[in-house]
Amino acid sequence: MQLQLPSPIQELHSPLLRKAKVRLSVKRDDQIHPWLGGNKWRKLKYNLQAAKQQEHTSLLTFGGAYSNHLYATAGAGDLFGFRSIGIIRGEEYLPLNPTLAFCRERGMQLHYMNRSDYREKTSEAIIQQLKEQFGEFYLIPEGGSNALAVQGVAEAVDEISVPEYDYLAVACGSGGTLAGLATGLNRRQQLLGFPVLKGGSFLKNEADALSMAHNGKRYQNVQLFTGYHQGGYAKTTAELLSFIRDFYQQHHILLDPIYTGKLFFGLFDLIGKGHFKAGTHILAFHTGGQQGIAGWEERTGQTLI
Ligand SMILES: *Cc1c(COP(=O)(O)O)cnc(C)c1O
């Protein structure tokens, strides 16, 4: 199995960027491997190593029915020889949506959990119940964010010549990726986070807690732009969708409406408003997520591209 690492970096060119005299490059983590997502692979890497070291043969994790993390965990389980168990929020719908159909093809055992138990999924009682049902397993949290995930994401920063960039930019869900990228910054640089859910300012604390767990440090030069969630998690606007279509036409890079679409929409909005001074070079992380597009189209009855 071939992983494309370090992931490639691609510079974008457009009239808007020329006019603003801003350079924008994209770290194509989405190209690491078709089964492993982008940042989700980085978050899994050291967890898989720990699981092997602890002689676990099974991985168990949690997610919604369209989760990029479940998808990547199923892919990684298959590629690296683990049994995988996916605990899915809510009840079963048949036929399986494209995300869960992939998970099942990769050998993941799918188990549905009602929403009230799901809220308690980290409790002793629920974990015990899962152990009785499935035997011993290595537990990966929902979204894959823990201290080992931060260590894996930090490697993305090792792959780039950091002084070249004034800003790194990334879409945020749980804050694990933000924390990992923050560990690689120098003092002059800023990390820009674009929360994809409403009320995303809590993410600074989440990222701090994760980076503290990883290396005992907290980072100052992180800035969150909380106004680009488009109504909330997995919510979209016509403006966002038309941005994603134009972006694909211009740059031949596919963005998803849940995460990376909101990141680039926000970045281009800021660039257009003159937020960055001339000569600025930004590196935006394409964290993957394209697997979710088929499910999004099915759910909404819309076509993205
Ligand atoms: C999960 C995910 C993110 C957010 O990562 P967090 O570490 O949860 O903040 C960003 N982009 C994509 C495509 C994702 O799947």
PDB file of C-alpha atoms and ligand atoms in Angstrom:
ATOM      1  CA  MET A   1       0.000   0.000   0.000  1.00  0.00           C
ATOM      2  CA  GLN A   2       1.316   3.354  -1.094  1.00  0.00           C
ATOM      3  CA  LEU A   3       0.791   6.511   0.951  1.00  0.00           C
ATOM      4  CA  GLN A   4       1.607   9.780  -0.744  1.00  0.00           C
ATOM      5  CA  LEU A   5       3.798  11.354   1.916  1.00  0.00           C
ATOM      6  CA  PRO A   6       4.867  14.064   2.247  1.00  0.00           C
ATOM      7  CA  SER A   7       1.616  15.228   0.697  1.00  0.00           C
ATOM      8  CA  PRO A   8       2.081  17.633  -2.223  1.00  0.00           C
ATOM      9  CA  ILE A   9       1.816  21.413  -2.016  1.00  0.00           C
ATOM     10  CA  GLN A  10       0.104  23.267  -4.833  1.00  0.00           C
ATOM     11  CA  GLU A  11      -0.020  27.029  -5.351  1.00  0.00           C
ATOM     12  CA  LEU A  12      -3.289  28.561  -6.553  1.00  0.00           C
ATOM     13  CA  HIS A  13      -3.533  31.372  -9.070  1.00  0.00           C
ATOM     14  CA  SER A  14      -6.575  33.558  -9.571  1.00  0.00           C
ATOM     15  CA  PRO A  15      -7.470  37.165 -10.373  1.00  0.00           C
ATOM     16  CA  LEU A  16      -8.505  37.751  -6.748  1.00  0.00           C
ATOM     17  CA  LEU A  17      -5.154  36.569  -5.424  1.00  0.00           C
ATOM     18  CA  ARG A  18      -3.267  38.634  -7.988  1.00  0.00           C
ATOM     19  CA  LYS A  19      -5.253  41.723  -7.118  1.00  0.00           C
ATOM     20  CA  ALA A  20      -4.711  41.302  -3.385  1.00  0.00           C
ATOM     21  CA  LYS A  21      -1.041  40.366  -3.962  1.00  0.00           C
ATOM     22  CA  VAL A  22      -1.563  37.404  -1.664  1.00  0.00           C
ATOM     23  CA  ARG A  23      -0.090  33.973  -2.315  1.00  0.00           C
ATOM     24  CA  LEU A  24      -2.161  30.936  -1.395  1.00  0.00           C
ATOM     25  CA  SER A  25      -0.846  27.389  -1.435  1.00  0.00           C
ATOM     26  CA  VAL A  26      -2.667  24.196  -0.572  1.00  0.00           C
ATOM     27  CA  LYS A  27      -1.246  21.258   1.343  1.00  0.00           C
ATOM     28  CA  ARG A  28      -2.971  18.333  -0.361  1.00  0.00           C
ATOM     29  CA  ASP A  29      -3.470  15.978   2.563  1.00  0.00           C
ATOM     30  CA  ASP A  30      -6.544  14.794   0.679  1.00  0.00           C
ATOM     31  CA  GLN A  31      -4.161  12.993  -1.687  1.00  0.00           C
ATOM     32  CA  ILE A  32      -2.450  10.848   0.963  1.00  0.00           C
ATOM     33  CA  HIS A  33      -4.658   7.844   0.219  1.00  0.00           C
ATOM     34  CA  PRO A  34      -8.215   7.485  -1.134  1.00  0.00           C
ATOM     35  CA  TRP A  35      -9.357   5.375   1.839  1.00  0.00           C
ATOM     36  CA  LEU A  36      -7.732   7.363   4.607  1.00  0.00           C
ATOM     37  CA  GLY A  37      -9.079  10.878   4.197  1.00  0.00           C
ATOM     38  CA  GLY A  38      -6.625  13.668   4.921  1.00  0.00           C
ATOM     39  CA  ASN A  39      -6.214  14.772   8.490  1.00  0.00           C
ATOM     40  CA  LYS A  40      -8.040  11.637   9.651  1.00  0.00           C
ATOM     41  CA  TRP A  41      -5.085   9.515   8.582  1.00  0.00           C
ATOM     42  CA  ARG A  42      -2.680  11.782  10.437  1.00  0.00           C
ATOM     43  CA  LYS A  43      -4.815  11.488  13.568  1.00  0.00           C
ATOM     44  CA  LEU A  44      -4.988   7.705  13.279  1.00  0.00           C
ATOM     45  CA  LYS A  45      -1.333   6.980  12.603  1.00  0.00           C
ATOM     46  CA  TYR A  46       0.070   6.909  16.159  1.00  0.00           C
ATOM     47  CA  ASN A  47      -3.135   5.445  17.520  1.00  0.00           C
ATOM     48  CA  LEU A  48      -2.656   2.466  15.209  1.00  0.00           C
ATOM     49  CA  GLN A  49       0.936   2.154  16.380  1.00  0.00           C
ATOM     50  CA  ALA A  50      -0.172   2.223  20.013  1.00  0.00           C
ATOM     51  CA  ALA A  51      -2.838  -0.379  19.291  1.00  0.00           C
ATOM     52  CA  LYS A  52      -0.222  -2.687  17.723  1.00  0.00           C
ATOM     53  CA  GLN A  53       2.181  -2.149  20.611  1.00  0.00           C
ATOM     54  CA  GLN A  54      -0.548  -2.973  23.106  1.00  0.00           C
ATOM     55  CA  GLU A  55      -1.292  -6.098  21.051  1.00  0.00           C
ATOM     56  CA  HIS A  56      -4.826  -5.113  20.230  1.00  0.00           C
ATOM     57  CA  THR A  57      -6.395  -6.729  17.201  1.00  0.00           C
ATOM     58  CA  SER A  58      -9.582  -4.633  17.211  1.00  0.00           C
ATOM     59  CA  LEU A  59     -10.261  -0.922  16.888  1.00  0.00           C
ATOM     60  CA  LEU A  60     -13.493   0.580  18.148  1.00  0.00           C
ATOM     61  CA  THR A  61     -14.630   4.100  17.444  1.00  0.00           C
ATOM     62  CA  PHE A  62     -17.694   6.335  17.189  1.00  0.00           C
ATOM     63  CA  GLY A  63     -19.261   8.609  14.620  1.00  0.00           C
ATOM     64  CA  GLY A  64     -22.315   9.897  12.806  1.00  0.00           C
ATOM     65  CA  ALA A  65     -23.643   8.024   9.778  1.00  0.00           C
ATOM     66  CA  TYR A  66     -21.620  10.152   7.314  1.00  0.00           C
ATOM     67  CA  SER A  67     -18.459  10.466   9.377  1.00  0.00           C
ATOM     68  CA  ASN A  68     -15.118  10.972   7.648  1.00  0.00           C
ATOM     69  CA  HIS A  69     -13.489   9.508  10.733  1.00  0.00           C
ATOM     70  CA  LEU A  70     -15.466   6.241  10.593  1.00  0.00           C
ATOM     71  CA  TYR A  71     -14.605   5.973   6.899  1.00  0.00           C
ATOM     72  CA  ALA A  72     -10.882   6.449   7.525  1.00  0.00           C
ATOM     73  CA  THR A  73     -10.894   4.051  10.481  1.00  0.00           C
ATOM     74  CA  ALA A  74     -12.561   1.351   8.385  1.00  0.00           C
ATOM     75  CA  GLY A  75     -10.017   1.944   5.599  1.00  0.00           C
ATOM     76  CA  ALA A  76      -7.086   1.875   8.004  1.00  0.00           C
ATOM     77  CA  GLY A  77      -8.401  -1.246   9.749  1.00  0.00           C
ATOM     78  CA  ASP A  78      -8.493  -3.061   6.440  1.00  0.00           C
ATOM     79  CA  LEU A  79      -5.086  -1.800   5.240  1.00  0.00           C
ATOM     80  CA  PHE A  80      -3.267  -2.428   8.526  1.00  0.00           C
ATOM     81  CA  GLY A  81      -4.883  -5.668   9.608  1.00  0.00           C
ATOM     82  CA  PHE A  82      -7.199  -4.684  12.442  1.00  0.00           C
ATOM     83  CA  ARG A  83     -10.768  -5.728  12.982  1.00  0.00           C
ATOM     84  CA  SER A  84     -12.775  -2.498  13.165  1.00  0.00           C
ATOM     85  CA  ILE A  85     -15.998  -1.766  15.010  1.00  0.00           C
ATOM     86  CA  GLY A  86     -17.950   1.384  14.280  1.00  0.00           C
ATOM     87  CA  ILE A  87     -20.500   2.652  16.789  1.00  0.00           C
ATOM     88  CA  ILE A  88     -22.941   4.805  14.858  1.00  0.00           C
ATOM     89  CA  ARG A  89     -25.132   7.488  16.374  1.00  0.00           C
ATOM     90  CA  GLY A  90     -28.851   6.800  15.866  1.00  0.00           C
ATOM     91  CA  GLU A  91     -30.726   4.004  14.179  1.00  0.00           C
ATOM     92  CA  GLU A  92     -29.994   1.950  11.106  1.00  0.00           C
ATOM     93  CA  TYR A  93     -31.248   3.062   7.700  1.00  0.00           C
ATOM     94  CA  LEU A  94     -31.202   0.650   4.765  1.00  0.00           C
ATOM     95  CA  PRO A  95     -29.859   0.617   2.189  1.00  0.00           C
ATOM     96  CA  LEU A  96     -26.642   1.826   3.806  1.00  0.00           C
ATOM     97  CA  ASN A  97     -25.530   5.309   2.803  1.00  0.00           C
ATOM     98  CA  PRO A  98     -22.301   5.526   0.739  1.00  0.00           C
ATOM     99  CA  THR A  99     -20.101   6.154   3.815  1.00  0.00           C
ATOM    100  CA  LEU A 100     -21.392   3.176   5.775  1.00  0.00           C
ATOM    101  CA  ALA A 101     -21.480   0.958   2.674  1.00  0.00           C
ATOM    102  CA  PHE A 102     -17.746   1.632   2.271  1.00  0.00           C
ATOM    103  CA  CYS A 103     -17.161   0.917   5.969  1.00  0.00           C
ATOM    104  CA  ARG A 104     -18.900  -2.410   5.640  1.00  0.00           C
ATOM    105  CA  GLU A 105     -16.981  -3.321   2.489  1.00  0.00           C
ATOM    106  CA  ARG A 106     -13.777  -2.691   4.424  1.00  0.00           C
ATOM    107  CA  GLY A 107     -14.949  -5.167   7.027  1.00  0.00           C
ATOM    108  CA  MET A 108     -16.114  -2.776   9.721  1.00  0.00           C
ATOM    109  CA  GLN A 109     -18.740  -4.159  12.075  1.00  0.00           C
ATOM    110  CA  LEU A 110     -21.498  -1.564  12.321  1.00  0.00           C
ATOM    111  CA  HIS A 111     -23.358  -1.153  15.576  1.00  0.00           C
ATOM    112  CA  TYR A 112     -26.065   1.451  16.091  1.00  0.00           C
ATOM    113  CA  MET A 113     -26.487   3.250  19.392  1.00  0.00           C
ATOM    114  CA  ASN A 114     -29.500   5.291  20.422  1.00  0.00           C
ATOM    115  CA  ARG A 115     -28.847   8.971  20.929  1.00  0.00           C
ATOM    116  CA  SER A 116     -29.127   9.013  24.705  1.00  0.00           C
ATOM    117  CA  ASP A 117     -26.608   6.169  25.137  1.00  0.00           C
ATOM    118  CA  TYR A 118     -24.450   7.811  22.493  1.00  0.00           C
ATOM    119  CA  ARG A 119     -24.207  10.969  24.590  1.00  0.00           C
ATOM    120  CA  GLU A 120     -22.832   8.779  27.415  1.00  0.00           C
ATOM    121  CA  LYS A 121     -20.493   6.838  25.145  1.00  0.00           C
ATOM    122  CA  THR A 122     -17.366   7.698  27.126  1.00  0.00           C
ATOM    123  CA  SER A 123     -18.876   6.517  30.446  1.00  0.00           C
ATOM    124  CA  GLU A 124     -17.528   3.438  32.263  1.00  0.00           C
ATOM    125  CA  ALA A 125     -20.901   1.723  31.953  1.00  0.00           C
ATOM    126  CA  ILE A 126     -21.199   2.049  28.183  1.00  0.00           C
ATOM    127  CA  ILE A 127     -17.553   1.103  27.558  1.00  0.00           C
ATOM    128  CA  GLN A 128     -18.012  -1.960  29.773  1.00  0.00           C
ATOM    129  CA  GLN A 129     -21.125  -2.928  27.857  1.00  0.00           C
ATOM    130  CA  LEU A 130     -19.236  -2.606  24.562  1.00  0.00           C
ATOM    131  CA  LYS A 131     -16.417  -4.791  25.904  1.00  0.00           C
ATOM    132  CA  GLU A 132     -18.894  -7.483  26.888  1.00  0.00           C
ATOM    133  CA  GLN A 133     -20.367  -7.344  23.427  1.00  0.00           C
ATOM    134  CA  PHE A 134     -17.214  -7.083  21.290  1.00  0.00           C
ATOM    135  CA  GLY A 135     -14.322  -8.277  23.477  1.00  0.00           C
ATOM    136  CA  GLU A 136     -11.158  -6.228  24.054  1.00  0.00           C
ATOM    137  CA  PHE A 137     -10.486  -3.310  21.738  1.00  0.00           C
ATOM    138  CA  TYR A 138      -8.348  -0.212  21.289  1.00  0.00           C
ATOM    139  CA  LEU A 139     -10.647   2.762  21.764  1.00  0.00           C
ATOM    140  CA  ILE A 140     -10.341   5.736  19.426  1.00  0.00           C
ATOM    141  CA  PRO A 141     -12.480   8.727  20.405  1.00  0.00           C
ATOM    142  CA  GLU A 142     -15.156  10.205  18.141  1.00  0.00           C
ATOM    143  CA  GLY A 143     -13.439  12.273  15.457  1.00  0.00           C
ATOM    144  CA  GLY A 144     -10.134  10.633  16.401  1.00  0.00           C
ATOM    145  CA  SER A 145      -8.834  13.557  18.461  1.00  0.00           C
ATOM    146  CA  ASN A 146      -6.527  12.693  21.341  1.00  0.00           C
ATOM    147  CA  ALA A 147      -2.893  13.376  22.274  1.00  0.00           C
ATOM    148  CA  LEU A 148      -1.601  10.789  19.781  1.00  0.00           C
ATOM    149  CA  ALA A 149      -3.663  12.446  17.065  1.00  0.00           C
ATOM    150  CA  VAL A 150      -1.954  15.756  17.821  1.00  0.00           C
ATOM    151  CA  GLN A 151       1.413  14.060  17.407  1.00  0.00           C
ATOM    152  CA  GLY A 152       0.385  12.739  14.002  1.00  0.00           C
ATOM    153  CA  VAL A 153      -0.926  16.081  12.752  1.00  0.00           C
ATOM    154  CA  ALA A 154       2.245  17.828  13.923  1.00  0.00           C
ATOM    155  CA  GLU A 155       4.089  15.772  11.291  1.00  0.00           C
ATOM    156  CA  ALA A 156       2.250  17.678   8.592  1.00  0.00           C
ATOM    157  CA  VAL A 157       4.102  20.779   9.756  1.00  0.00           C
ATOM    158  CA  ASP A 158       7.423  18.894   9.698  1.00  0.00           C
ATOM    159  CA  GLU A 159       6.772  18.263   6.005  1.00  0.00           C
ATOM    160  CA  ILE A 160       6.747  21.941   5.073  1.00  0.00           C
ATOM    161  CA  SER A 161       9.346  24.624   5.079  1.00  0.00           C
ATOM    162  CA  VAL A 162       7.478  26.638   7.686  1.00  0.00           C
ATOM    163  CA  PRO A 163       9.299  30.002   7.387  1.00  0.00           C
ATOM    164  CA  GLU A 164       7.984  30.329   3.858  1.00  0.00           C
ATOM    165  CA  TYR A 165       4.444  30.916   5.125  1.00  0.00           C
ATOM    166  CA  ASP A 166       3.006  33.744   7.179  1.00  0.00           C
ATOM    167  CA  TYR A 167      -0.179  31.850   7.967  1.00  0.00           C
ATOM    168  CA  LEU A 168      -1.379  28.283   8.095  1.00  0.00           C
ATOM    169  CA  ALA A 169      -5.135  27.786   7.741  1.00  0.00           C
ATOM    170  CA  VAL A 170      -7.401  24.852   8.508  1.00  0.00           C
ATOM    171  CA  ALA A 171     -11.062  23.885   8.952  1.00  0.00           C
ATOM    172  CA  CYS A 172     -11.933  22.867  12.528  1.00  0.00           C
ATOM    173  CA  GLY A 173     -14.406  20.370  13.914  1.00  0.00           C
ATOM    174  CA  SER A 174     -13.106  19.018  17.211  1.00  0.00           C
ATOM    175  CA  GLY A 175      -9.911  21.107  17.332  1.00  0.00           C
ATOM    176  CA  GLY A 176      -7.489  18.164  17.170  1.00  0.00           C
ATOM    177  CA  THR A 177      -6.028  19.208  13.845  1.00  0.00           C
ATOM    178  CA  LEU A 178      -5.741  22.814  14.999  1.00  0.00           C
ATOM    179  CA  ALA A 179      -3.797  21.653  18.056  1.00  0.00           C
ATOM    180  CA  GLY A 180      -1.464  19.518  15.959  1.00  0.00           C
ATOM    181  CA  LEU A 181      -0.658  22.311  13.523  1.00  0.00           C
ATOM    182  CA  ALA A 182      -0.159  24.782  16.366  1.00  0.00           C
ATOM    183  CA  THR A 183       2.701  22.691  17.717  1.00  0.00           C
ATOM    184  CA  GLY A 184       4.755  23.392  14.590  1.00  0.00           C
ATOM    185  CA  LEU A 185       4.461  27.181  14.441  1.00  0.00           C
ATOM    186  CA  ASN A 186       7.190  29.650  15.133  1.00  0.00           C
ATOM    187  CA  ARG A 187       6.495  32.892  16.959  1.00  0.00           C
ATOM    188  CA  ARG A 188       6.097  35.013  13.852  1.00  0.00           C
ATOM    189  CA  GLN A 189       3.421  32.828  12.340  1.00  0.00           C
ATOM    190  CA  GLN A 190      -0.290  32.671  12.799  1.00  0.00           C
ATOM    191  CA  LEU A 191      -2.584  29.688  12.581  1.00  0.00           C
ATOM    192  CA  LEU A 192      -6.051  30.525  11.290  1.00  0.00           C
ATOM    193  CA  GLY A 193      -8.859  28.176  12.281  1.00  0.00           C
ATOM    194  CA  PHE A 194     -12.251  28.128  10.563  1.00  0.00           C
ATOM    195  CA  PRO A 195     -14.812  26.331  12.754  1.00  0.00           C
ATOM    196  CA  VAL A 196     -17.436  24.531  10.665  1.00  0.00           C
ATOM    197  CA  LEU A 197     -19.963  24.571  13.479  1.00  0.00           C
ATOM    198  CA  LYS A 198     -21.802  27.327  15.288  1.00  0.00           C
ATOM    199  CA  GLY A 199     -20.299  28.864  18.403  1.00  0.00           C
ATOM    200  CA  GLY A 200     -16.846  27.620  17.453  1.00  0.00           C
ATOM    201  CA  SER A 201     -14.941  29.787  19.905  1.00  0.00           C
ATOM    202  CA  PHE A 202     -14.870  26.875  22.392  1.00  0.00           C
ATOM    203  CA  LEU A 203     -12.389  25.248  20.008  1.00  0.00           C
ATOM    204  CA  LYS A 204      -9.516  27.334  21.323  1.00  0.00           C
ATOM    205  CA  ASN A 205      -9.922  25.634  24.703  1.00  0.00           C
ATOM    206  CA  GLU A 206     -10.285  22.215  23.103  1.00  0.00           C
ATOM    207  CA  ALA A 207      -7.123  22.743  21.086  1.00  0.00           C
ATOM    208  CA  ASP A 208      -5.294  24.006  24.171  1.00  0.00           C
ATOM    209  CA  ALA A 209      -6.345  20.952  26.169  1.00  0.00           C
ATOM    210  CA  LEU A 210      -5.166  18.627  23.396  1.00  0.00           C
ATOM    211  CA  SER A 211      -1.830  20.340  22.896  1.00  0.00           C
ATOM    212  CA  MET A 212      -1.333  20.400  26.690  1.00  0.00           C
ATOM    213  CA  ALA A 213      -1.946  16.638  26.749  1.00  0.00           C
ATOM    214  CA  HIS A 214       0.518  16.193  23.885  1.00  0.00           C
ATOM    215  CA  ASN A 215       3.479  18.282  25.075  1.00  0.00           C
ATOM    216  CA  GLY A 216       2.391  20.487  27.973  1.00  0.00           C
ATOM    217  CA  LYS A 217       2.252  23.622  25.817  1.00  0.00           C
ATOM    218  CA  ARG A 218      -0.442  26.089  24.929  1.00  0.00           C
ATOM    219  CA  TYR A 219      -0.200  28.285  21.863  1.00  0.00           C
ATOM    220  CA  GLN A 220      -0.913  32.007  21.591  1.00  0.00           C
ATOM    221  CA  ASN A 221      -0.785  32.633  17.875  1.00  0.00           C
ATOM    222  CA  VAL A 222      -3.987  30.888  16.936  1.00  0.00           C
ATOM    223  CA  GLN A 223      -6.894  32.895  15.611  1.00  0.00           C
ATOM    224  CA  LEU A 224     -10.406  31.559  15.010  1.00  0.00           C
ATOM    225  CA  PHE A 225     -12.823  32.945  12.420  1.00  0.00           C
ATOM    226  CA  THR A 226     -16.175  31.861  13.778  1.00  0.00           C
ATOM    227  CA  GLY A 227     -18.383  33.529  11.177  1.00  0.00           C
ATOM    228  CA  TYR A 228     -18.072  31.066   8.297  1.00  0.00           C
ATOM    229  CA  HIS A 229     -20.073  28.061   9.559  1.00  0.00           C
ATOM    230  CA  GLN A 230     -22.981  28.826   7.163  1.00  0.00           C
ATOM    231  CA  GLY A 231     -25.626  28.065   9.769  1.00  0.00           C
ATOM    232  CA  GLY A 232     -23.972  25.193  11.614  1.00  0.00           C
ATOM    233  CA  TYR A 233     -22.431  21.765  11.203  1.00  0.00           C
ATOM    234  CA  ALA A 234     -23.267  20.257   7.783  1.00  0.00           C
ATOM    235  CA  LYS A 235     -25.402  23.286   6.959  1.00  0.00           C
ATOM    236  CA  THR A 236     -24.789  25.011   3.655  1.00  0.00           C
ATOM    237  CA  THR A 237     -25.831  28.144   1.803  1.00  0.00           C
ATOM    238  CA  ALA A 238     -26.316  28.702  -1.934  1.00  0.00           C
ATOM    239  CA  GLU A 239     -23.337  31.048  -1.767  1.00  0.00           C
ATOM    240  CA  LEU A 240     -21.085  28.317  -0.337  1.00  0.00           C
ATOM    241  CA  LEU A 241     -22.179  25.786  -2.956  1.00  0.00           C
ATOM    242  CA  SER A 242     -21.588  28.164  -5.823  1.00  0.00           C
ATOM    243  CA  PHE A 243     -18.169  29.008  -4.355  1.00  0.00           C
ATOM    244  CA  ILE A 244     -17.264  25.288  -4.297  1.00  0.00           C
ATOM    245  CA  ARG A 245     -18.367  24.927  -7.938  1.00  0.00           C
ATOM    246  CA  ASP A 246     -16.370  27.967  -9.082  1.00  0.00           C
ATOM    247  CA  PHE A 247     -13.357  26.774  -7.109  1.00  0.00           C
ATOM    248  CA  TYR A 248     -13.510  23.398  -8.822  1.00  0.00           C
ATOM    249  CA  GLN A 249     -13.762  25.043 -12.260  1.00  0.00           C
ATOM    250  CA  GLN A 250     -10.826  27.346 -11.609  1.00  0.00           C
ATOM    251  CA  HIS A 251      -8.471  25.109  -9.675  1.00  0.00           C
ATOM    252  CA  HIS A 252      -9.648  21.538 -10.365  1.00  0.00           C
ATOM    253  CA  ILE A 253      -9.649  20.868  -6.642  1.00  0.00           C
ATOM    254  CA  LEU A 254     -12.739  19.320  -5.118  1.00  0.00           C
ATOM    255  CA  LEU A 255     -13.861  20.795  -1.782  1.00  0.00           C
ATOM    256  CA  ASP A 256     -16.522  19.250   0.411  1.00  0.00           C
ATOM    257  CA  PRO A 257     -19.463  21.306   1.719  1.00  0.00           C
ATOM    258  CA  ILE A 258     -18.921  20.253   5.362  1.00  0.00           C
ATOM    259  CA  TYR A 259     -15.291  21.231   6.035  1.00  0.00           C
ATOM    260  CA  THR A 260     -12.888  22.407   3.343  1.00  0.00           C
ATOM    261  CA  GLY A 261     -15.525  24.361   1.394  1.00  0.00           C
ATOM    262  CA  LYS A 262     -16.093  26.546   4.455  1.00  0.00           C
ATOM    263  CA  LEU A 263     -12.347  27.020   4.967  1.00  0.00           C
ATOM    264  CA  PHE A 264     -11.666  28.255   1.448  1.00  0.00           C
ATOM    265  CA  PHE A 265     -14.881  30.274   1.337  1.00  0.00           C
ATOM    266  CA  GLY A 266     -13.748  32.063   4.490  1.00  0.00           C
ATOM    267  CA  LEU A 267     -10.198  32.566   3.256  1.00  0.00           C
ATOM    268  CA  PHE A 268     -11.289  34.012  -0.075  1.00  0.00           C
ATOM    269  CA  ASP A 269     -13.752  36.288   1.699  1.00  0.00           C
ATOM    270  CA  LEU A 270     -10.991  37.622   3.966  1.00  0.00           C
ATOM    271  CA  ILE A 271      -8.587  38.014   1.053  1.00  0.00           C
ATOM    272  CA  GLY A 272     -11.231  39.892  -0.959  1.00  0.00           C
ATOM    273  CA  LYS A 273     -11.830  42.243   1.970  1.00  0.00           C
ATOM    274  CA  GLY A 274      -8.155  43.107   2.169  1.00  0.00           C
ATOM    275  CA  HIS A 275      -7.571  41.334   5.473  1.00  0.00           C
ATOM    276  CA  PHE A 276      -4.042  40.253   4.471  1.00  0.00           C
ATOM    277  CA  LYS A 277      -1.328  42.662   3.474  1.00  0.00           C
ATOM    278  CA  ALA A 278       0.424  42.451   0.111  1.00  0.00           C
ATOM    279  CA  GLY A 279       3.149  39.835  -0.007  1.00  0.00           C
ATOM    280  CA  THR A 280       1.445  37.506   2.479  1.00  0.00           C
ATOM    281  CA  HIS A 281       1.792  33.780   1.795  1.00  0.00           C
ATOM    282  CA  ILE A 282      -0.860  31.470   3.243  1.00  0.00           C
ATOM    283  CA  LEU A 283      -0.753  27.674   3.364  1.00  0.00           C
ATOM    284  CA  ALA A 284      -4.232  26.151   3.616  1.00  0.00           C
ATOM    285  CA  PHE A 285      -4.644  22.493   4.552  1.00  0.00           C
ATOM    286  CA  HIS A 286      -6.913  20.426   2.341  1.00  0.00           C
ATOM    287  CA  THR A 287      -7.945  17.941   5.001  1.00  0.00           C
ATOM    288  CA  GLY A 288      -9.920  15.668   2.659  1.00  0.00           C
ATOM    289  CA  GLY A 289     -13.581  14.899   3.271  1.00  0.00           C
ATOM    290  CA  GLN A 290     -14.547  14.238  -0.343  1.00  0.00           C
ATOM    291  CA  GLN A 291     -15.968  10.859   0.640  1.00  0.00           C
ATOM    292  CA  GLY A 292     -18.846  12.711   2.308  1.00  0.00           C
ATOM    293  CA  ILE A 293     -20.011  14.355  -0.905  1.00  0.00           C
ATOM    294  CA  ALA A 294     -21.975  11.345  -2.198  1.00  0.00           C
ATOM    295  CA  GLY A 295     -23.858  11.085   1.099  1.00  0.00           C
ATOM    296  CA  TRP A 296     -24.484  14.823   1.166  1.00  0.00           C
ATOM    297  CA  GLU A 297     -25.932  14.695  -2.351  1.00  0.00           C
ATOM    298  CA  GLU A 298     -28.153  11.761  -1.441  1.00  0.00           C
ATOM    299  CA  ARG A 299     -29.374  13.461   1.739  1.00  0.00           C
ATOM    300  CA  THR A 300     -30.072  16.859   0.204  1.00  0.00           C
ATOM    301  CA  GLY A 301     -31.160  15.797  -3.278  1.00  0.00           C
ATOM    302  CA  GLN A 302     -28.686  18.323  -4.706  1.00  0.00           C
ATOM    303  CA  THR A 303     -25.720  17.807  -6.990  1.00  0.00           C
ATOM    304  CA  LEU A 304     -22.500  19.456  -5.854  1.00  0.00           C
ATOM    305  CA  ILE A 305     -20.444  19.448  -9.054  1.00  0.00           C
TER     306      ILE A 305
HETATM  307  C1  LIG B   1     -12.560  15.929  10.691  1.00  0.00           C
HETATM  308  C2  LIG B   1     -12.233  16.910   9.648  1.00  0.00           C
HETATM  309  C3  LIG B   1     -11.758  18.196   9.948  1.00  0.00           C
HETATM  310  C4  LIG B   1     -11.661  18.716  11.347  1.00  0.00           C
HETATM  311  O1  LIG B   1     -10.683  18.094  12.112  1.00  0.00           O
HETATM  312  P1  LIG B   1     -10.687  18.266  13.705  1.00  0.00           P
HETATM  313  O2  LIG B   1      -9.406  17.688  14.122  1.00  0.00           O
HETATM  314  O3  LIG B   1     -11.862  17.469  14.210  1.00  0.00           O
HETATM  315  O4  LIG B   1     -10.845  19.703  14.033  1.00  0.00           O
HETATM  316  C5  LIG B   1     -11.423  19.040   8.898  1.00  0.00           C
HETATM  317  N1  LIG B   1     -11.572  18.651   7.626  1.00  0.00           N
HETATM  318  C6  LIG B   1     -12.031  17.435   7.289  1.00  0.00           C
HETATM  319  C7  LIG B   1     -12.188  17.092   5.857  1.00  0.00           C
HETATM  320  C8  LIG B   1     -12.377  16.519   8.288  1.00  0.00           C
HETATM  321  O5  LIG B   1     -12.849  15.315   7.947  1.00  0.00           O
END
